[in-house]
PDB file of C-alpha atoms and ligand atoms in Angstrom:
ATOM      1  CA  UNK A   1       0.133   0.003  -0.137  1.00  0.00           C
ATOM      2  CA  UNK A   2       1.271   3.655  -0.641  1.00  0.00           C
ATOM      3  CA  UNK A   3       2.366   5.578   2.117  1.00  0.00           C
ATOM      4  CA  UNK A   4      -0.187   8.741   2.505  1.00  0.00           C
ATOM      5  CA  UNK A   5       0.840  11.935   1.182  1.00  0.00           C
ATOM      6  CA  UNK A   6      -0.386  15.104   2.973  1.00  0.00           C
ATOM      7  CA  UNK A   7      -0.939  18.137   0.689  1.00  0.00           C
ATOM      8  CA  UNK A   8      -1.872  21.564   0.535  1.00  0.00           C
ATOM      9  CA  UNK A   9      -3.477  23.192  -2.670  1.00  0.00           C
ATOM     10  CA  UNK A  10      -2.903  26.645  -3.459  1.00  0.00           C
ATOM     11  CA  UNK A  11      -5.714  28.215  -5.678  1.00  0.00           C
ATOM     12  CA  UNK A  12      -8.386  25.666  -4.629  1.00  0.00           C
ATOM     13  CA  UNK A  13     -11.226  27.707  -6.149  1.00  0.00           C
ATOM     14  CA  UNK A  14      -9.381  28.068  -9.726  1.00  0.00           C
ATOM     15  CA  UNK A  15     -10.462  25.597 -12.541  1.00  0.00           C
ATOM     16  CA  UNK A  16      -6.993  23.626 -11.918  1.00  0.00           C
ATOM     17  CA  UNK A  17      -7.480  23.579  -8.138  1.00  0.00           C
ATOM     18  CA  UNK A  18     -11.079  22.140  -8.489  1.00  0.00           C
ATOM     19  CA  UNK A  19      -9.376  19.362 -10.662  1.00  0.00           C
ATOM     20  CA  UNK A  20      -6.529  18.637  -8.423  1.00  0.00           C
ATOM     21  CA  UNK A  21      -9.133  18.315  -5.446  1.00  0.00           C
ATOM     22  CA  UNK A  22     -11.363  15.811  -7.197  1.00  0.00           C
ATOM     23  CA  UNK A  23      -7.893  14.112  -7.885  1.00  0.00           C
ATOM     24  CA  UNK A  24      -7.145  13.944  -4.167  1.00  0.00           C
ATOM     25  CA  UNK A  25     -10.698  12.898  -3.560  1.00  0.00           C
ATOM     26  CA  UNK A  26     -10.471   9.889  -5.893  1.00  0.00           C
ATOM     27  CA  UNK A  27      -6.842   8.606  -4.794  1.00  0.00           C
ATOM     28  CA  UNK A  28      -6.512   6.774  -1.761  1.00  0.00           C
ATOM     29  CA  UNK A  29      -3.003   7.637  -0.590  1.00  0.00           C
ATOM     30  CA  UNK A  30      -3.642  11.475  -1.187  1.00  0.00           C
ATOM     31  CA  UNK A  31      -4.637  13.566   1.741  1.00  0.00           C
ATOM     32  CA  UNK A  32      -5.820  17.112   1.600  1.00  0.00           C
ATOM     33  CA  UNK A  33      -4.641  18.759   4.902  1.00  0.00           C
ATOM     34  CA  UNK A  34      -4.859  22.551   3.958  1.00  0.00           C
ATOM     35  CA  UNK A  35      -5.514  25.376   1.099  1.00  0.00           C
ATOM     36  CA  UNK A  36      -3.658  28.600   0.312  1.00  0.00           C
ATOM     37  CA  UNK A  37      -6.479  30.938  -1.162  1.00  0.00           C
ATOM     38  CA  UNK A  38      -6.581  34.720  -2.025  1.00  0.00           C
ATOM     39  CA  UNK A  39      -9.216  34.911   0.366  1.00  0.00           C
ATOM     40  CA  UNK A  40     -11.751  33.033   2.899  1.00  0.00           C
ATOM     41  CA  UNK A  41      -8.515  33.367   5.474  1.00  0.00           C
ATOM     42  CA  UNK A  42      -9.455  31.275   8.835  1.00  0.00           C
ATOM     43  CA  UNK A  43     -12.279  29.496   7.044  1.00  0.00           C
ATOM     44  CA  UNK A  44     -12.529  25.406   6.387  1.00  0.00           C
ATOM     45  CA  UNK A  45     -12.965  24.165   2.747  1.00  0.00           C
ATOM     46  CA  UNK A  46     -16.055  22.187   3.491  1.00  0.00           C
ATOM     47  CA  UNK A  47     -18.025  25.618   4.504  1.00  0.00           C
ATOM     48  CA  UNK A  48     -17.417  27.041   1.120  1.00  0.00           C
ATOM     49  CA  UNK A  49     -20.450  26.735  -0.949  1.00  0.00           C
ATOM     50  CA  UNK A  50     -19.784  24.556  -4.051  1.00  0.00           C
ATOM     51  CA  UNK A  51     -16.712  22.767  -2.977  1.00  0.00           C
ATOM     52  CA  UNK A  52     -15.969  19.361  -1.962  1.00  0.00           C
ATOM     53  CA  UNK A  53     -16.579  18.650   1.600  1.00  0.00           C
ATOM     54  CA  UNK A  54     -12.739  18.106   2.655  1.00  0.00           C
ATOM     55  CA  UNK A  55     -11.827  19.236   6.449  1.00  0.00           C
ATOM     56  CA  UNK A  56      -8.834  21.708   5.339  1.00  0.00           C
ATOM     57  CA  UNK A  57      -8.149  24.916   6.945  1.00  0.00           C
ATOM     58  CA  UNK A  58      -7.859  28.047   4.134  1.00  0.00           C
ATOM     59  CA  UNK A  59      -4.713  30.301   4.803  1.00  0.00           C
ATOM     60  CA  UNK A  60      -4.361  33.561   2.634  1.00  0.00           C
ATOM     61  CA  UNK A  61      -0.445  33.786   4.362  1.00  0.00           C
ATOM     62  CA  UNK A  62       1.277  30.795   2.888  1.00  0.00           C
ATOM     63  CA  UNK A  63       4.045  30.911   5.422  1.00  0.00           C
ATOM     64  CA  UNK A  64       1.552  30.419   8.302  1.00  0.00           C
ATOM     65  CA  UNK A  65      -0.122  27.669   6.290  1.00  0.00           C
ATOM     66  CA  UNK A  66       3.342  25.982   6.034  1.00  0.00           C
ATOM     67  CA  UNK A  67       4.035  26.826   9.776  1.00  0.00           C
ATOM     68  CA  UNK A  68       0.563  25.144  10.978  1.00  0.00           C
ATOM     69  CA  UNK A  69      -0.115  22.231   8.685  1.00  0.00           C
ATOM     70  CA  UNK A  70       2.142  19.303   8.366  1.00  0.00           C
ATOM     71  CA  UNK A  71       2.230  19.040   4.677  1.00  0.00           C
ATOM     72  CA  UNK A  72       4.525  16.662   2.561  1.00  0.00           C
ATOM     73  CA  UNK A  73       3.409  18.235  -0.835  1.00  0.00           C
ATOM     74  CA  UNK A  74       2.215  21.672  -2.099  1.00  0.00           C
ATOM     75  CA  UNK A  75      -0.028  21.654  -5.357  1.00  0.00           C
ATOM     76  CA  UNK A  76       0.559  25.223  -6.927  1.00  0.00           C
ATOM     77  CA  UNK A  77      -2.255  26.108  -8.973  1.00  0.00           C
ATOM     78  CA  UNK A  78      -2.399  30.020  -8.777  1.00  0.00           C
ATOM     79  CA  UNK A  79      -0.662  32.775 -11.090  1.00  0.00           C
ATOM     80  CA  UNK A  80       2.896  33.516 -11.490  1.00  0.00           C
ATOM     81  CA  UNK A  81       3.234  36.338  -8.959  1.00  0.00           C
ATOM     82  CA  UNK A  82       1.672  34.114  -6.080  1.00  0.00           C
ATOM     83  CA  UNK A  83       3.159  31.198  -7.214  1.00  0.00           C
ATOM     84  CA  UNK A  84       6.311  32.155  -6.903  1.00  0.00           C
ATOM     85  CA  UNK A  85       6.009  33.293  -3.261  1.00  0.00           C
ATOM     86  CA  UNK A  86       4.059  29.806  -2.276  1.00  0.00           C
ATOM     87  CA  UNK A  87       6.676  27.664  -3.880  1.00  0.00           C
ATOM     88  CA  UNK A  88       9.793  29.625  -2.170  1.00  0.00           C
ATOM     89  CA  UNK A  89       7.898  29.192   1.122  1.00  0.00           C
ATOM     90  CA  UNK A  90       7.021  25.621   0.697  1.00  0.00           C
ATOM     91  CA  UNK A  91      10.679  24.711   0.079  1.00  0.00           C
ATOM     92  CA  UNK A  92      12.117  27.242   3.149  1.00  0.00           C
ATOM     93  CA  UNK A  93       9.395  24.866   4.991  1.00  0.00           C
ATOM     94  CA  UNK A  94      10.662  21.363   3.543  1.00  0.00           C
ATOM     95  CA  UNK A  95       7.538  20.915   1.615  1.00  0.00           C
ATOM     96  CA  UNK A  96       7.902  19.634  -1.688  1.00  0.00           C
ATOM     97  CA  UNK A  97       6.268  21.540  -4.425  1.00  0.00           C
ATOM     98  CA  UNK A  98       4.461  20.370  -7.429  1.00  0.00           C
ATOM     99  CA  UNK A  99       3.965  23.510  -9.565  1.00  0.00           C
ATOM    100  CA  UNK A 100       1.293  23.744 -12.717  1.00  0.00           C
ATOM    101  CA  UNK A 101       1.550  27.641 -12.475  1.00  0.00           C
ATOM    102  CA  UNK A 102       3.111  28.588 -15.613  1.00  0.00           C
ATOM    103  CA  UNK A 103       4.798  32.104 -16.544  1.00  0.00           C
ATOM    104  CA  UNK A 104       7.828  32.257 -14.197  1.00  0.00           C
ATOM    105  CA  UNK A 105      10.546  34.322 -15.140  1.00  0.00           C
ATOM    106  CA  UNK A 106      14.282  32.681 -15.570  1.00  0.00           C
ATOM    107  CA  UNK A 107      15.703  34.425 -12.683  1.00  0.00           C
ATOM    108  CA  UNK A 108      12.211  33.071 -10.565  1.00  0.00           C
ATOM    109  CA  UNK A 109      13.174  29.596 -11.723  1.00  0.00           C
ATOM    110  CA  UNK A 110      17.132  29.900 -11.047  1.00  0.00           C
ATOM    111  CA  UNK A 111      16.142  31.166  -7.348  1.00  0.00           C
ATOM    112  CA  UNK A 112      13.479  28.504  -6.898  1.00  0.00           C
ATOM    113  CA  UNK A 113      16.639  25.953  -7.896  1.00  0.00           C
ATOM    114  CA  UNK A 114      18.905  27.501  -5.573  1.00  0.00           C
ATOM    115  CA  UNK A 115      16.250  27.033  -2.434  1.00  0.00           C
ATOM    116  CA  UNK A 116      15.517  23.250  -3.753  1.00  0.00           C
ATOM    117  CA  UNK A 117      19.362  22.595  -3.134  1.00  0.00           C
ATOM    118  CA  UNK A 118      20.097  24.664  -0.192  1.00  0.00           C
ATOM    119  CA  UNK A 119      16.798  22.952   1.599  1.00  0.00           C
ATOM    120  CA  UNK A 120      17.666  19.711  -0.196  1.00  0.00           C
ATOM    121  CA  UNK A 121      14.156  19.775  -0.786  1.00  0.00           C
ATOM    122  CA  UNK A 122      12.418  18.513  -4.222  1.00  0.00           C
ATOM    123  CA  UNK A 123      10.380  20.580  -6.464  1.00  0.00           C
ATOM    124  CA  UNK A 124       8.865  19.919  -9.867  1.00  0.00           C
ATOM    125  CA  UNK A 125       7.795  22.645 -12.005  1.00  0.00           C
ATOM    126  CA  UNK A 126       5.555  21.498 -15.301  1.00  0.00           C
ATOM    127  CA  UNK A 127       4.620  24.020 -17.793  1.00  0.00           C
ATOM    128  CA  UNK A 128       2.250  20.884 -18.827  1.00  0.00           C
ATOM    129  CA  UNK A 129       1.227  18.037 -17.208  1.00  0.00           C
ATOM    130  CA  UNK A 130      -0.878  16.564 -19.898  1.00  0.00           C
ATOM    131  CA  UNK A 131       1.369  13.258 -21.199  1.00  0.00           C
ATOM    132  CA  UNK A 132       0.347  13.903 -24.597  1.00  0.00           C
ATOM    133  CA  UNK A 133       1.934  17.461 -24.503  1.00  0.00           C
ATOM    134  CA  UNK A 134       5.288  16.039 -23.713  1.00  0.00           C
ATOM    135  CA  UNK A 135       5.131  13.675 -26.566  1.00  0.00           C
ATOM    136  CA  UNK A 136       4.573  16.408 -28.788  1.00  0.00           C
ATOM    137  CA  UNK A 137       7.305  18.524 -27.439  1.00  0.00           C
ATOM    138  CA  UNK A 138       9.542  15.442 -27.837  1.00  0.00           C
ATOM    139  CA  UNK A 139       8.381  14.563 -31.194  1.00  0.00           C
ATOM    140  CA  UNK A 140       8.748  18.138 -32.319  1.00  0.00           C
ATOM    141  CA  UNK A 141      12.488  18.077 -31.449  1.00  0.00           C
ATOM    142  CA  UNK A 142      12.700  15.080 -33.468  1.00  0.00           C
ATOM    143  CA  UNK A 143      11.524  16.478 -36.254  1.00  0.00           C
ATOM    144  CA  UNK A 144      13.217  19.977 -35.746  1.00  0.00           C
ATOM    145  CA  UNK A 145      16.762  17.651 -36.782  1.00  0.00           C
ATOM    146  CA  UNK A 146      15.376  17.302 -40.508  1.00  0.00           C
ATOM    147  CA  UNK A 147      13.230  20.329 -40.602  1.00  0.00           C
ATOM    148  CA  UNK A 148      14.789  23.818 -39.373  1.00  0.00           C
ATOM    149  CA  UNK A 149      12.091  25.933 -40.435  1.00  0.00           C
ATOM    150  CA  UNK A 150       9.474  25.746 -37.943  1.00  0.00           C
ATOM    151  CA  UNK A 151       6.320  27.976 -36.513  1.00  0.00           C
ATOM    152  CA  UNK A 152       4.675  27.393 -33.280  1.00  0.00           C
ATOM    153  CA  UNK A 153       0.792  28.021 -32.600  1.00  0.00           C
ATOM    154  CA  UNK A 154      -0.629  28.088 -29.462  1.00  0.00           C
ATOM    155  CA  UNK A 155      -4.037  28.460 -28.592  1.00  0.00           C
ATOM    156  CA  UNK A 156      -5.514  29.127 -24.908  1.00  0.00           C
ATOM    157  CA  UNK A 157      -8.745  30.179 -23.210  1.00  0.00           C
ATOM    158  CA  UNK A 158      -8.464  34.028 -22.865  1.00  0.00           C
ATOM    159  CA  UNK A 159      -8.470  33.965 -19.081  1.00  0.00           C
ATOM    160  CA  UNK A 160      -4.779  33.319 -19.557  1.00  0.00           C
ATOM    161  CA  UNK A 161      -2.052  35.517 -18.102  1.00  0.00           C
ATOM    162  CA  UNK A 162       1.247  34.864 -19.884  1.00  0.00           C
ATOM    163  CA  UNK A 163       1.942  34.651 -23.187  1.00  0.00           C
ATOM    164  CA  UNK A 164       3.456  32.742 -25.184  1.00  0.00           C
ATOM    165  CA  UNK A 165       2.300  29.710 -23.178  1.00  0.00           C
ATOM    166  CA  UNK A 166       5.160  27.918 -20.992  1.00  0.00           C
ATOM    167  CA  UNK A 167       4.604  24.659 -23.171  1.00  0.00           C
ATOM    168  CA  UNK A 168       5.407  26.764 -26.129  1.00  0.00           C
ATOM    169  CA  UNK A 169       8.673  28.036 -24.712  1.00  0.00           C
ATOM    170  CA  UNK A 170       9.424  24.579 -23.413  1.00  0.00           C
ATOM    171  CA  UNK A 171       9.002  23.551 -27.058  1.00  0.00           C
ATOM    172  CA  UNK A 172      11.001  26.242 -28.629  1.00  0.00           C
ATOM    173  CA  UNK A 173      14.030  25.483 -26.001  1.00  0.00           C
ATOM    174  CA  UNK A 174      14.194  21.914 -26.883  1.00  0.00           C
ATOM    175  CA  UNK A 175      14.213  22.589 -30.649  1.00  0.00           C
ATOM    176  CA  UNK A 176      17.034  25.160 -29.808  1.00  0.00           C
ATOM    177  CA  UNK A 177      18.803  22.315 -29.106  1.00  0.00           C
ATOM    178  CA  UNK A 178      18.902  20.565 -32.261  1.00  0.00           C
ATOM    179  CA  UNK A 179      18.260  23.617 -34.850  1.00  0.00           C
ATOM    180  CA  UNK A 180      21.269  26.157 -35.927  1.00  0.00           C
ATOM    181  CA  UNK A 181      19.974  29.930 -35.355  1.00  0.00           C
ATOM    182  CA  UNK A 182      18.639  31.329 -38.717  1.00  0.00           C
ATOM    183  CA  UNK A 183      16.137  33.804 -40.046  1.00  0.00           C
ATOM    184  CA  UNK A 184      12.715  32.248 -41.635  1.00  0.00           C
ATOM    185  CA  UNK A 185      10.753  33.705 -44.259  1.00  0.00           C
ATOM    186  CA  UNK A 186      12.005  36.105 -46.731  1.00  0.00           C
ATOM    187  CA  UNK A 187      15.061  37.932 -45.948  1.00  0.00           C
ATOM    188  CA  UNK A 188      13.614  41.499 -46.839  1.00  0.00           C
ATOM    189  CA  UNK A 189      10.072  40.372 -45.401  1.00  0.00           C
ATOM    190  CA  UNK A 190       8.397  43.506 -43.285  1.00  0.00           C
ATOM    191  CA  UNK A 191       5.314  43.712 -41.071  1.00  0.00           C
ATOM    192  CA  UNK A 192       2.860  45.942 -42.156  1.00  0.00           C
ATOM    193  CA  UNK A 193       1.356  45.710 -38.917  1.00  0.00           C
ATOM    194  CA  UNK A 194       3.054  45.201 -35.756  1.00  0.00           C
ATOM    195  CA  UNK A 195       3.196  41.495 -34.197  1.00  0.00           C
ATOM    196  CA  UNK A 196       1.860  40.034 -37.772  1.00  0.00           C
ATOM    197  CA  UNK A 197       5.141  37.665 -37.819  1.00  0.00           C
ATOM    198  CA  UNK A 198       4.734  36.705 -34.161  1.00  0.00           C
ATOM    199  CA  UNK A 199       7.454  36.341 -31.210  1.00  0.00           C
ATOM    200  CA  UNK A 200      10.693  35.592 -32.453  1.00  0.00           C
ATOM    201  CA  UNK A 201      12.901  32.861 -31.194  1.00  0.00           C
ATOM    202  CA  UNK A 202      16.457  32.490 -32.969  1.00  0.00           C
ATOM    203  CA  UNK A 203      14.292  33.275 -36.098  1.00  0.00           C
ATOM    204  CA  UNK A 204      11.467  30.574 -35.517  1.00  0.00           C
ATOM    205  CA  UNK A 205       8.191  32.102 -35.015  1.00  0.00           C
ATOM    206  CA  UNK A 206       5.517  31.618 -31.730  1.00  0.00           C
ATOM    207  CA  UNK A 207       2.157  32.828 -32.207  1.00  0.00           C
ATOM    208  CA  UNK A 208      -0.260  32.958 -29.254  1.00  0.00           C
ATOM    209  CA  UNK A 209      -4.087  32.875 -29.809  1.00  0.00           C
ATOM    210  CA  UNK A 210      -6.708  33.606 -26.928  1.00  0.00           C
ATOM    211  CA  UNK A 211     -10.085  33.101 -27.231  1.00  0.00           C
ATOM    212  CA  UNK A 212     -13.009  31.595 -25.141  1.00  0.00           C
ATOM    213  CA  UNK A 213     -13.628  27.929 -26.109  1.00  0.00           C
ATOM    214  CA  UNK A 214     -10.056  26.857 -26.116  1.00  0.00           C
ATOM    215  CA  UNK A 215      -8.726  25.017 -22.977  1.00  0.00           C
ATOM    216  CA  UNK A 216      -5.041  24.201 -24.261  1.00  0.00           C
ATOM    217  CA  UNK A 217      -3.722  23.277 -27.797  1.00  0.00           C
ATOM    218  CA  UNK A 218      -0.572  23.650 -29.720  1.00  0.00           C
ATOM    219  CA  UNK A 219       0.275  22.956 -33.405  1.00  0.00           C
ATOM    220  CA  UNK A 220       4.302  22.810 -34.294  1.00  0.00           C
ATOM    221  CA  UNK A 221       4.357  23.059 -37.897  1.00  0.00           C
ATOM    222  CA  UNK A 222       7.466  22.023 -39.896  1.00  0.00           C
ATOM    223  CA  UNK A 223       8.017  23.346 -43.887  1.00  0.00           C
ATOM    224  CA  UNK A 224      10.299  22.297 -46.469  1.00  0.00           C
ATOM    225  CA  UNK A 225      10.348  22.557 -50.286  1.00  0.00           C
ATOM    226  CA  UNK A 226       7.354  20.380 -51.185  1.00  0.00           C
ATOM    227  CA  UNK A 227       5.893  19.401 -47.856  1.00  0.00           C
ATOM    228  CA  UNK A 228       4.579  20.355 -44.195  1.00  0.00           C
ATOM    229  CA  UNK A 229       4.303  18.327 -41.185  1.00  0.00           C
ATOM    230  CA  UNK A 230       2.232  19.339 -38.430  1.00  0.00           C
ATOM    231  CA  UNK A 231       2.261  18.111 -34.814  1.00  0.00           C
ATOM    232  CA  UNK A 232      -0.919  18.849 -32.808  1.00  0.00           C
ATOM    233  CA  UNK A 233      -1.843  18.643 -29.168  1.00  0.00           C
ATOM    234  CA  UNK A 234      -5.045  19.091 -27.862  1.00  0.00           C
ATOM    235  CA  UNK A 235      -6.250  19.593 -24.136  1.00  0.00           C
ATOM    236  CA  UNK A 236      -9.958  19.464 -24.558  1.00  0.00           C
ATOM    237  CA  UNK A 237     -10.403  19.262 -20.736  1.00  0.00           C
ATOM    238  CA  UNK A 238      -8.644  20.325 -17.713  1.00  0.00           C
ATOM    239  CA  UNK A 239      -9.042  16.750 -16.555  1.00  0.00           C
ATOM    240  CA  UNK A 240      -6.310  16.005 -19.061  1.00  0.00           C
ATOM    241  CA  UNK A 241      -3.769  17.599 -16.374  1.00  0.00           C
ATOM    242  CA  UNK A 242      -4.360  15.263 -13.787  1.00  0.00           C
ATOM    243  CA  UNK A 243      -2.612  11.962 -14.590  1.00  0.00           C
ATOM    244  CA  UNK A 244       0.618  14.114 -15.104  1.00  0.00           C
ATOM    245  CA  UNK A 245      -0.240  15.959 -11.465  1.00  0.00           C
ATOM    246  CA  UNK A 246      -0.764  12.620  -9.763  1.00  0.00           C
ATOM    247  CA  UNK A 247       2.722  11.076 -11.414  1.00  0.00           C
ATOM    248  CA  UNK A 248       4.511  14.358 -10.303  1.00  0.00           C
ATOM    249  CA  UNK A 249       3.143  14.355  -7.066  1.00  0.00           C
ATOM    250  CA  UNK A 250       4.094  10.677  -6.155  1.00  0.00           C
ATOM    251  CA  UNK A 251       7.915  11.154  -8.000  1.00  0.00           C
ATOM    252  CA  UNK A 252       8.493  14.556  -6.343  1.00  0.00           C
ATOM    253  CA  UNK A 253       8.238  12.501  -2.831  1.00  0.00           C
ATOM    254  CA  UNK A 254      11.560  10.367  -3.846  1.00  0.00           C
ATOM    255  CA  UNK A 255      13.808  13.636  -5.076  1.00  0.00           C
ATOM    256  CA  UNK A 256      15.494  16.229  -3.331  1.00  0.00           C
ATOM    257  CA  UNK A 257      16.321  18.308  -6.698  1.00  0.00           C
ATOM    258  CA  UNK A 258      15.067  21.043  -8.904  1.00  0.00           C
ATOM    259  CA  UNK A 259      13.115  19.246 -12.022  1.00  0.00           C
ATOM    260  CA  UNK A 260      11.706  21.526 -14.795  1.00  0.00           C
ATOM    261  CA  UNK A 261       9.534  19.747 -17.437  1.00  0.00           C
ATOM    262  CA  UNK A 262       7.352  16.334 -16.730  1.00  0.00           C
ATOM    263  CA  UNK A 263       9.506  15.079 -19.655  1.00  0.00           C
ATOM    264  CA  UNK A 264      12.485  14.953 -17.106  1.00  0.00           C
ATOM    265  CA  UNK A 265      10.720  12.751 -14.627  1.00  0.00           C
ATOM    266  CA  UNK A 266       9.323  10.240 -17.553  1.00  0.00           C
ATOM    267  CA  UNK A 267      12.825   9.454 -19.018  1.00  0.00           C
TER     268      UNK A 267
HETATM  269  P1  NAP B   1      -7.740  30.001 -12.191  1.00  0.00           P
HETATM  270  O1  NAP B   1      -9.205  29.439 -12.615  1.00  0.00           O
HETATM  271  O2  NAP B   1      -7.867  31.690 -12.516  1.00  0.00           O
HETATM  272  O3  NAP B   1      -7.308  29.857 -10.769  1.00  0.00           O
HETATM  273  C1  NAP B   1      -6.331  30.817 -10.081  1.00  0.00           C
HETATM  274  C2  NAP B   1      -6.979  30.593  -8.652  1.00  0.00           C
HETATM  275  O4  NAP B   1      -5.814  30.994  -8.116  1.00  0.00           O
HETATM  276  C3  NAP B   1      -8.497  31.473  -8.456  1.00  0.00           C
HETATM  277  O5  NAP B   1      -8.956  30.680  -7.749  1.00  0.00           O
HETATM  278  C4  NAP B   1      -7.514  32.459  -7.859  1.00  0.00           C
HETATM  279  O6  NAP B   1      -8.586  33.223  -6.754  1.00  0.00           O
HETATM  280  C5  NAP B   1      -6.448  32.337  -6.967  1.00  0.00           C
HETATM  281  N1  NAP B   1      -5.127  33.229  -6.759  1.00  0.00           N
HETATM  282  C6  NAP B   1      -5.077  34.148  -7.151  1.00  0.00           C
HETATM  283  N2  NAP B   1      -3.964  34.761  -6.325  1.00  0.00           N
HETATM  284  C7  NAP B   1      -3.671  34.177  -5.366  1.00  0.00           C
HETATM  285  C8  NAP B   1      -3.122  34.072  -4.231  1.00  0.00           C
HETATM  286  N3  NAP B   1      -2.478  35.176  -4.199  1.00  0.00           N
HETATM  287  N4  NAP B   1      -3.108  33.241  -3.163  1.00  0.00           N
HETATM  288  C9  NAP B   1      -3.883  31.858  -3.362  1.00  0.00           C
HETATM  289  N5  NAP B   1      -4.528  31.807  -4.553  1.00  0.00           N
HETATM  290  C10 NAP B   1      -4.597  32.727  -5.462  1.00  0.00           C
HETATM  291  O7  NAP B   1      -6.701  29.433 -13.422  1.00  0.00           O
HETATM  292  P2  NAP B   1      -6.561  28.169 -13.733  1.00  0.00           P
HETATM  293  O8  NAP B   1      -7.246  27.756 -15.229  1.00  0.00           O
HETATM  294  O9  NAP B   1      -7.049  27.245 -12.498  1.00  0.00           O
HETATM  295  O10 NAP B   1      -5.002  28.280 -13.895  1.00  0.00           O
HETATM  296  C11 NAP B   1      -4.059  28.041 -12.931  1.00  0.00           C
HETATM  297  C12 NAP B   1      -2.630  28.336 -12.978  1.00  0.00           C
HETATM  298  O11 NAP B   1      -2.281  26.735 -13.855  1.00  0.00           O
HETATM  299  C13 NAP B   1      -2.125  29.126 -14.049  1.00  0.00           C
HETATM  300  O12 NAP B   1      -0.866  29.636 -14.349  1.00  0.00           O
HETATM  301  C14 NAP B   1      -2.484  28.330 -15.593  1.00  0.00           C
HETATM  302  O13 NAP B   1      -1.291  29.191 -16.483  1.00  0.00           O
HETATM  303  C15 NAP B   1      -1.986  27.430 -14.952  1.00  0.00           C
HETATM  304  N6  NAP B   1      -2.022  25.874 -16.033  1.00  0.00           N
HETATM  305  C16 NAP B   1      -0.941  25.011 -15.980  1.00  0.00           C
HETATM  306  C17 NAP B   1      -1.585  23.599 -16.574  1.00  0.00           C
HETATM  307  C18 NAP B   1      -0.220  22.596 -16.705  1.00  0.00           C
HETATM  308  O14 NAP B   1      -0.404  21.402 -17.374  1.00  0.00           O
HETATM  309  N7  NAP B   1       0.746  23.048 -15.996  1.00  0.00           N
HETATM  310  C19 NAP B   1      -2.624  23.339 -17.317  1.00  0.00           C
HETATM  311  C20 NAP B   1      -3.679  24.356 -17.134  1.00  0.00           C
HETATM  312  C21 NAP B   1      -3.466  25.946 -16.315  1.00  0.00           C
HETATM  313  P3  NAP B   1      -9.535  34.640  -7.616  1.00  0.00           P
HETATM  314  O15 NAP B   1     -10.025  33.855  -8.651  1.00  0.00           O
HETATM  315  O16 NAP B   1      -9.968  35.165  -6.564  1.00  0.00           O
HETATM  316  O17 NAP B   1      -8.306  35.422  -7.865  1.00  0.00           O
END
């Protein structure tokens, strides 16, 4: 039988937070011991209308939450500003963060890596918890060895704060490992409307769409003379992320290091 893992969820009222609560509810060895929320300080989750009936105290102050509740893991699903603070406090308190929140800066990631090392506490940050998206990135890196001209089109719901998405950035970074820098398109091309060609990473382009109706979708489109290749992944439901969250929570319990990207746990 698996050992019980006690966890705090940050952002329990959010769309991802609610899916995480449902995951905890259906997973025998997962136990919710507290929540970090933007409001409802001092209340209990079971007293909030429309929330699952967990007996879990709510804190607005992350330090207080980690001081008062004995947790093994923080599941962080808020926004980049709050998420960075929560993950930092968790590491200081030797609670292992599993972070789905995307949009951290390079400096923030570096600081979390240093804190993980100095506190010998594992952390998993995954810009995308969907297993299919991890495979999409892996296949894109493979294709880029043969197709150096590539554009990434990511499509998300219109409540998303960061652009491009963490997944698009991660895909571009993986492609950078195998692709020589070069300008794509016509050498003399001009944008008659600013931004028409998208964001530029070493000459490859990233386009971000934000529309109601999407959850998370990404196409990586490769082109060469006479042929194109499209790798497409679609998360049609936020439940698509939860098998990855479950996997990361179980894995982080065995780690004392910083892991960025679910693929680094899968290999
Ligand atoms: P959401 O529905 O807006 O939920 C965010 C929640 O965080 C809200 O309940 C919000 O409360 C709360 N919050 C804001 N500031 C807070 C603070 N200081 N302390 C505690 N809670 C706070 O967003 P979502 O769709 O669930 O997404 C959450 C995060 O996960 C985003 O960064 C998103 O990009 C990311 N995401 C990751 C994956 C992945 O696979 N890694 C997949 C989907 C989404 P209020 O509503 O009261 O402000």
